[in-house]
Amino acid sequence: MKKKQKPVLSVLAVIVSVAALVVSCFTLSQLPEDQTHLIDDLYRENRALQIQIEELNAQLNRFITVTTLQEWELDVSPWADSTGADVTFTAVPSEFHSGVSAELLVLLEGKQVSSTPCLWDGSSFTVTVSLDAADGYSYYCLLTSPGGTQQLTLTTPDSPDAGIPVYLHSGMQSYCNLVITDWAQEEDSLVLSSAYAQVQLPQISAAGAVQIDSTELVLRLNGESSTRVPVSLNPSEVANSFDATLSKLSLPMPELEQADSLELYLEVVLSDGRHMQAFGISWYLENGRLQSVVG
């Protein structure tokens, strides 16, 4: 909100303008020779008044000008247990002087979870807040200057570029999927005619950039690993996501008895030590042939 200029400044401006006009009307020819120094004195006084007005106008402009942010950044540092993160807000205002301050406001599902004043380090405002792992955060900067306080939207779930600070929980998650759509039993082998494997790496991690150490298809006979086959995945269009379409992939099949159970899993090991698995399908033996378990 802009505030009106104080009347005293307007009056002073008029006085100085009149003084300048009066001085300009004098000429050396209108004064006795022994009083021409008065002109110089008037000019000096007029110049001093002009300088004062310039300083007052500068103060007035600072008073009525609403400060904005030239640039800002939200940096996320996940906790080691991935249950939350420290979010650091850094902002450079369009100008800084006495009376300018900033505050980081954080909402989750419309409810305030944090409202923390920023510190001025000489070049930017900074503040760090600790937030639980959740999705749907909204971030605002309450920027106060002599012209008033304004709430500036940084990023929210509705923002086109909403990213990790908004979706803290999802950004720290990793998972894998295995979908089997067609298979066949060929003598002592199990052939995957059509299958899909996918691995999603965390976008942020306390360990830094996370990579895939190994990806394997694993056949488990009665819960025990019997066959392991490495699988190569390629980067997908989704950030930090890798996948592969599997066809005509043959897995050596162990000997099964009538009461045995055979299951297929995707097992993944990440560089940060995480182990993930995804269930694909299970079979049982009926009259010497595999039958998939439905449901």
Coordinates of C-alpha atoms in Angstrom, one line a residue:
M1 CA 0.0 0.0 0.0
K2 CA 1.4 3.4 -1.1
K3 CA 1.2 6.2 1.4
K4 CA 0.6 9.8 0.4
Q5 CA 3.4 12.4 0.4
K6 CA 3.5 14.5 3.6
P7 CA 2.1 18.1 3.2
V8 CA 5.2 19.6 4.7
L9 CA 7.4 18.4 1.9
S10 CA 5.0 19.9 -0.7
V11 CA 5.1 23.3 1.1
L12 CA 8.8 23.2 1.3
A13 CA 9.1 22.5 -2.4
V14 CA 6.9 25.5 -3.1
I15 CA 9.0 27.8 -0.9
V16 CA 12.2 26.7 -2.6
S17 CA 10.6 27.2 -6.0
V18 CA 9.6 30.8 -5.1
A19 CA 13.0 31.5 -3.7
A20 CA 14.6 30.4 -6.9
L21 CA 12.2 32.6 -8.9
V22 CA 13.0 35.6 -6.7
V23 CA 16.8 35.1 -7.1
S24 CA 16.5 34.8 -10.8
C25 CA 14.7 38.2 -11.0
F26 CA 17.7 40.0 -9.5
T27 CA 20.5 41.3 -11.8
L28 CA 23.7 43.1 -10.9
S29 CA 22.4 46.3 -12.5
Q30 CA 19.6 46.5 -9.9
L31 CA 21.9 46.7 -6.9
P32 CA 24.5 49.2 -5.8
E33 CA 28.0 48.0 -6.5
D34 CA 28.8 47.7 -2.8
Q35 CA 25.9 45.2 -2.4
T36 CA 26.4 42.9 -5.3
H37 CA 27.7 40.3 -2.9
L38 CA 24.1 39.8 -1.9
I39 CA 23.4 38.1 -5.2
D40 CA 26.2 35.5 -4.5
D41 CA 24.8 34.9 -1.0
L42 CA 21.2 34.4 -2.4
Y43 CA 22.6 32.0 -5.0
R44 CA 24.4 30.0 -2.4
E45 CA 21.3 29.9 -0.1
N46 CA 19.2 28.8 -3.0
R47 CA 21.6 26.0 -4.0
A48 CA 21.6 24.8 -0.4
L49 CA 17.8 24.7 -0.3
Q50 CA 17.8 22.8 -3.6
I51 CA 20.2 20.2 -2.2
Q52 CA 17.9 19.8 0.9
I53 CA 14.9 19.3 -1.4
E54 CA 16.7 16.7 -3.4
E55 CA 17.6 14.8 -0.3
L56 CA 14.0 15.0 1.0
N57 CA 12.7 13.8 -2.4
A58 CA 15.0 10.9 -2.3
Q59 CA 13.7 10.0 1.2
L60 CA 10.1 10.4 0.0
N61 CA 10.7 8.1 -3.0
R62 CA 12.0 5.5 -0.7
F63 CA 9.0 5.9 1.5
I64 CA 6.4 5.5 -1.3
T65 CA 8.3 2.9 -3.4
V66 CA 7.2 -0.7 -2.9
T67 CA 10.2 -2.9 -2.8
T68 CA 10.2 -6.1 -4.9
L69 CA 12.4 -9.2 -5.2
Q70 CA 15.0 -9.2 -8.0
E71 CA 15.6 -12.9 -7.5
W72 CA 14.9 -15.7 -5.1
E73 CA 15.7 -19.4 -4.5
L74 CA 14.4 -22.3 -2.4
D75 CA 17.0 -24.9 -1.6
V76 CA 16.1 -28.2 -0.1
S77 CA 18.4 -30.3 2.1
P78 CA 16.7 -33.7 3.0
W79 CA 17.1 -35.3 6.3
A80 CA 19.1 -38.6 6.5
D81 CA 15.9 -40.6 7.4
S82 CA 13.9 -38.9 4.6
T83 CA 11.2 -37.9 7.0
G84 CA 11.6 -34.2 6.3
A85 CA 13.9 -31.5 5.0
D86 CA 15.4 -28.1 5.7
V87 CA 14.3 -25.6 3.2
T88 CA 16.5 -22.5 2.8
F89 CA 15.0 -19.3 1.3
T90 CA 17.4 -16.7 -0.2
A91 CA 16.1 -13.5 -1.8
V92 CA 17.7 -10.4 -3.2
P93 CA 15.4 -7.3 -2.9
S94 CA 15.2 -4.6 -5.6
E95 CA 16.6 -2.3 -2.9
F96 CA 17.5 -2.4 0.7
H97 CA 17.4 0.3 3.3
S98 CA 16.1 0.9 6.8
G99 CA 12.5 -0.4 7.1
V100 CA 12.8 -3.2 4.5
S101 CA 12.3 -6.7 5.9
A102 CA 11.2 -10.1 4.7
E103 CA 9.5 -13.1 6.2
L104 CA 9.0 -16.7 4.8
L105 CA 5.4 -17.9 5.1
V106 CA 4.8 -21.7 4.5
L107 CA 1.3 -23.2 4.2
L108 CA 0.2 -26.9 3.9
E109 CA -3.3 -27.5 2.6
G110 CA -4.2 -24.0 3.4
K111 CA -2.9 -24.1 7.0
Q112 CA 0.1 -22.1 8.2
V113 CA 3.0 -24.3 9.3
S114 CA 5.7 -21.7 9.5
S115 CA 6.1 -18.0 9.5
T116 CA 9.8 -17.0 10.0
P117 CA 11.5 -13.7 9.7
C118 CA 14.5 -13.5 7.4
L119 CA 18.0 -12.3 8.2
W120 CA 19.8 -9.7 6.1
D121 CA 23.4 -10.8 5.4
G122 CA 24.4 -7.6 3.6
S123 CA 23.4 -8.7 0.1
S124 CA 20.3 -10.9 0.5
F125 CA 17.6 -12.1 2.9
T126 CA 18.0 -15.7 4.2
V127 CA 16.1 -18.1 6.4
T128 CA 15.9 -21.9 6.9
V129 CA 12.8 -23.7 8.1
S130 CA 12.4 -27.4 8.9
L131 CA 9.5 -29.1 7.3
D132 CA 8.1 -32.7 7.5
A133 CA 8.0 -34.8 4.3
A134 CA 4.6 -33.9 2.8
D135 CA 3.2 -32.9 -0.6
G136 CA 1.3 -29.7 -1.3
Y137 CA 3.4 -27.0 0.4
S138 CA 2.9 -23.3 -0.6
Y139 CA 5.6 -20.7 -0.1
Y140 CA 5.1 -16.9 0.2
C141 CA 7.4 -14.0 1.0
L142 CA 6.0 -11.2 3.2
L143 CA 8.0 -8.3 2.0
T144 CA 7.8 -5.1 4.1
S145 CA 9.0 -1.7 3.1
P146 CA 8.1 1.8 4.1
G147 CA 5.4 1.7 1.3
G148 CA 3.7 -1.2 3.1
T149 CA 3.7 -5.1 3.3
Q150 CA 3.0 -7.3 0.3
Q151 CA 2.6 -11.1 0.1
L152 CA 4.6 -12.4 -2.9
T153 CA 3.8 -15.9 -4.1
L154 CA 7.0 -17.9 -4.5
T155 CA 5.6 -21.4 -5.5
T156 CA 2.5 -23.4 -4.8
P157 CA 0.8 -26.6 -6.1
D158 CA -0.9 -24.3 -8.6
S159 CA 2.4 -23.0 -10.0
P160 CA 3.3 -24.2 -13.5
D161 CA 6.9 -24.9 -12.3
A162 CA 6.0 -26.3 -8.9
G163 CA 8.8 -28.6 -7.9
I164 CA 10.6 -30.3 -5.1
P165 CA 9.9 -27.7 -2.4
V166 CA 6.2 -28.1 -3.0
Y167 CA 6.3 -31.9 -3.2
L168 CA 8.9 -32.8 -0.5
H169 CA 7.5 -36.3 0.2
S170 CA 7.4 -37.3 -3.5
G171 CA 10.8 -35.8 -4.2
M172 CA 12.5 -38.0 -1.7
Q173 CA 10.7 -41.2 -2.7
S174 CA 12.1 -44.1 -4.7
Y175 CA 10.2 -47.1 -5.9
C176 CA 10.1 -49.8 -8.6
N177 CA 7.4 -51.6 -10.6
L178 CA 7.1 -54.8 -12.5
V179 CA 4.2 -55.6 -14.8
I180 CA 3.8 -59.0 -16.5
T181 CA 1.2 -59.1 -19.3
D182 CA 2.2 -62.2 -21.2
W183 CA 4.4 -65.3 -20.5
A184 CA 4.9 -68.9 -21.6
Q185 CA 6.4 -72.1 -20.3
E186 CA 8.9 -73.6 -22.7
E187 CA 10.3 -76.9 -21.4
D188 CA 12.5 -76.0 -18.5
S189 CA 12.4 -72.2 -19.1
L190 CA 9.9 -69.5 -18.3
V191 CA 9.7 -67.0 -21.1
L192 CA 8.4 -63.4 -20.5
S193 CA 6.7 -62.5 -23.8
S194 CA 5.6 -59.1 -22.7
A195 CA 6.7 -57.3 -19.5
Y196 CA 7.6 -53.8 -18.2
A197 CA 10.1 -52.8 -15.5
Q198 CA 10.5 -49.4 -14.1
V199 CA 12.6 -47.7 -11.4
Q200 CA 12.1 -44.2 -9.9
L201 CA 15.1 -42.7 -8.2
P202 CA 14.7 -40.0 -5.5
Q203 CA 15.0 -36.5 -6.9
I204 CA 16.7 -35.3 -3.7
S205 CA 18.6 -37.3 -1.1
A206 CA 20.8 -36.6 1.9
A207 CA 23.4 -38.8 0.1
G208 CA 23.4 -36.6 -2.9
A209 CA 22.8 -37.9 -6.4
V210 CA 21.5 -41.5 -6.2
Q211 CA 22.3 -44.1 -8.9
I212 CA 21.1 -47.6 -9.7
D213 CA 23.7 -50.2 -8.6
S214 CA 21.9 -53.3 -9.8
T215 CA 18.5 -54.4 -11.3
E216 CA 17.6 -58.1 -11.4
L217 CA 14.6 -60.3 -12.1
V218 CA 14.4 -62.9 -9.4
L219 CA 12.5 -66.2 -9.4
R220 CA 11.7 -67.3 -5.9
L221 CA 10.8 -70.9 -5.2
N222 CA 8.8 -71.1 -2.0
G223 CA 10.2 -67.8 -0.9
E224 CA 13.8 -68.6 -1.6
S225 CA 15.8 -67.1 -4.5
S226 CA 16.4 -69.7 -7.3
T227 CA 17.2 -67.7 -10.4
R228 CA 18.6 -64.2 -10.9
V229 CA 18.7 -62.4 -14.3
P230 CA 20.2 -58.9 -14.7
V231 CA 18.0 -56.3 -16.4
S232 CA 19.2 -53.2 -18.2
L233 CA 17.0 -50.1 -17.9
N234 CA 17.1 -46.9 -19.9
P235 CA 16.3 -43.3 -18.9
S236 CA 12.7 -42.4 -19.4
E237 CA 11.0 -39.1 -20.1
V238 CA 10.3 -38.7 -16.4
A239 CA 13.1 -37.1 -14.3
N240 CA 15.2 -39.7 -12.5
S241 CA 13.1 -42.5 -13.9
F242 CA 14.4 -45.6 -15.8
D243 CA 12.4 -48.3 -17.5
A244 CA 12.5 -51.2 -20.0
T245 CA 10.1 -53.2 -22.1
L246 CA 10.9 -56.8 -21.8
S247 CA 10.1 -59.4 -24.5
K248 CA 11.3 -62.9 -25.2
L249 CA 13.3 -62.9 -21.9
S250 CA 14.0 -66.5 -20.8
L251 CA 14.4 -67.4 -17.2
P252 CA 15.7 -70.9 -16.2
M253 CA 12.9 -72.5 -14.2
P254 CA 13.6 -74.7 -11.2
E255 CA 12.1 -78.1 -10.6
L256 CA 8.7 -77.7 -9.0
E257 CA 6.6 -80.1 -7.0
Q258 CA 2.8 -80.0 -6.9
A259 CA 2.7 -78.0 -3.7
D260 CA 5.4 -75.5 -4.6
S261 CA 5.0 -71.8 -5.3
L262 CA 7.0 -69.8 -7.8
E263 CA 7.1 -66.0 -7.7
L264 CA 8.8 -63.4 -9.9
Y265 CA 10.2 -60.1 -8.4
L266 CA 12.1 -57.1 -9.6
E267 CA 14.9 -56.4 -7.1
V268 CA 16.8 -53.1 -7.2
V269 CA 19.9 -51.9 -5.2
L270 CA 20.6 -48.1 -5.1
S271 CA 23.9 -46.4 -4.5
D272 CA 22.7 -45.0 -1.2
G273 CA 22.2 -48.5 0.1
R274 CA 18.5 -48.7 -0.4
H275 CA 17.0 -52.1 -1.5
M276 CA 13.7 -52.1 -3.4
Q277 CA 11.6 -54.9 -4.8
A278 CA 8.4 -55.1 -6.8
F279 CA 6.2 -58.2 -7.1
G280 CA 5.3 -59.3 -10.7
I281 CA 3.5 -62.6 -10.8
S282 CA 3.2 -66.0 -9.0
W283 CA 2.6 -69.5 -10.4
Y284 CA 1.6 -72.9 -9.1
L285 CA 2.0 -76.3 -10.8
E286 CA -1.0 -78.2 -12.1
N287 CA -0.7 -81.4 -14.1
G288 CA 2.9 -80.6 -14.8
R289 CA 2.1 -77.1 -16.2
L290 CA 2.5 -73.7 -14.7
Q291 CA -0.7 -71.7 -13.9
S292 CA -0.6 -68.1 -12.8
V293 CA -2.3 -67.1 -9.6
V294 CA -5.2 -64.8 -10.2
G295 CA -6.0 -62.0 -7.8

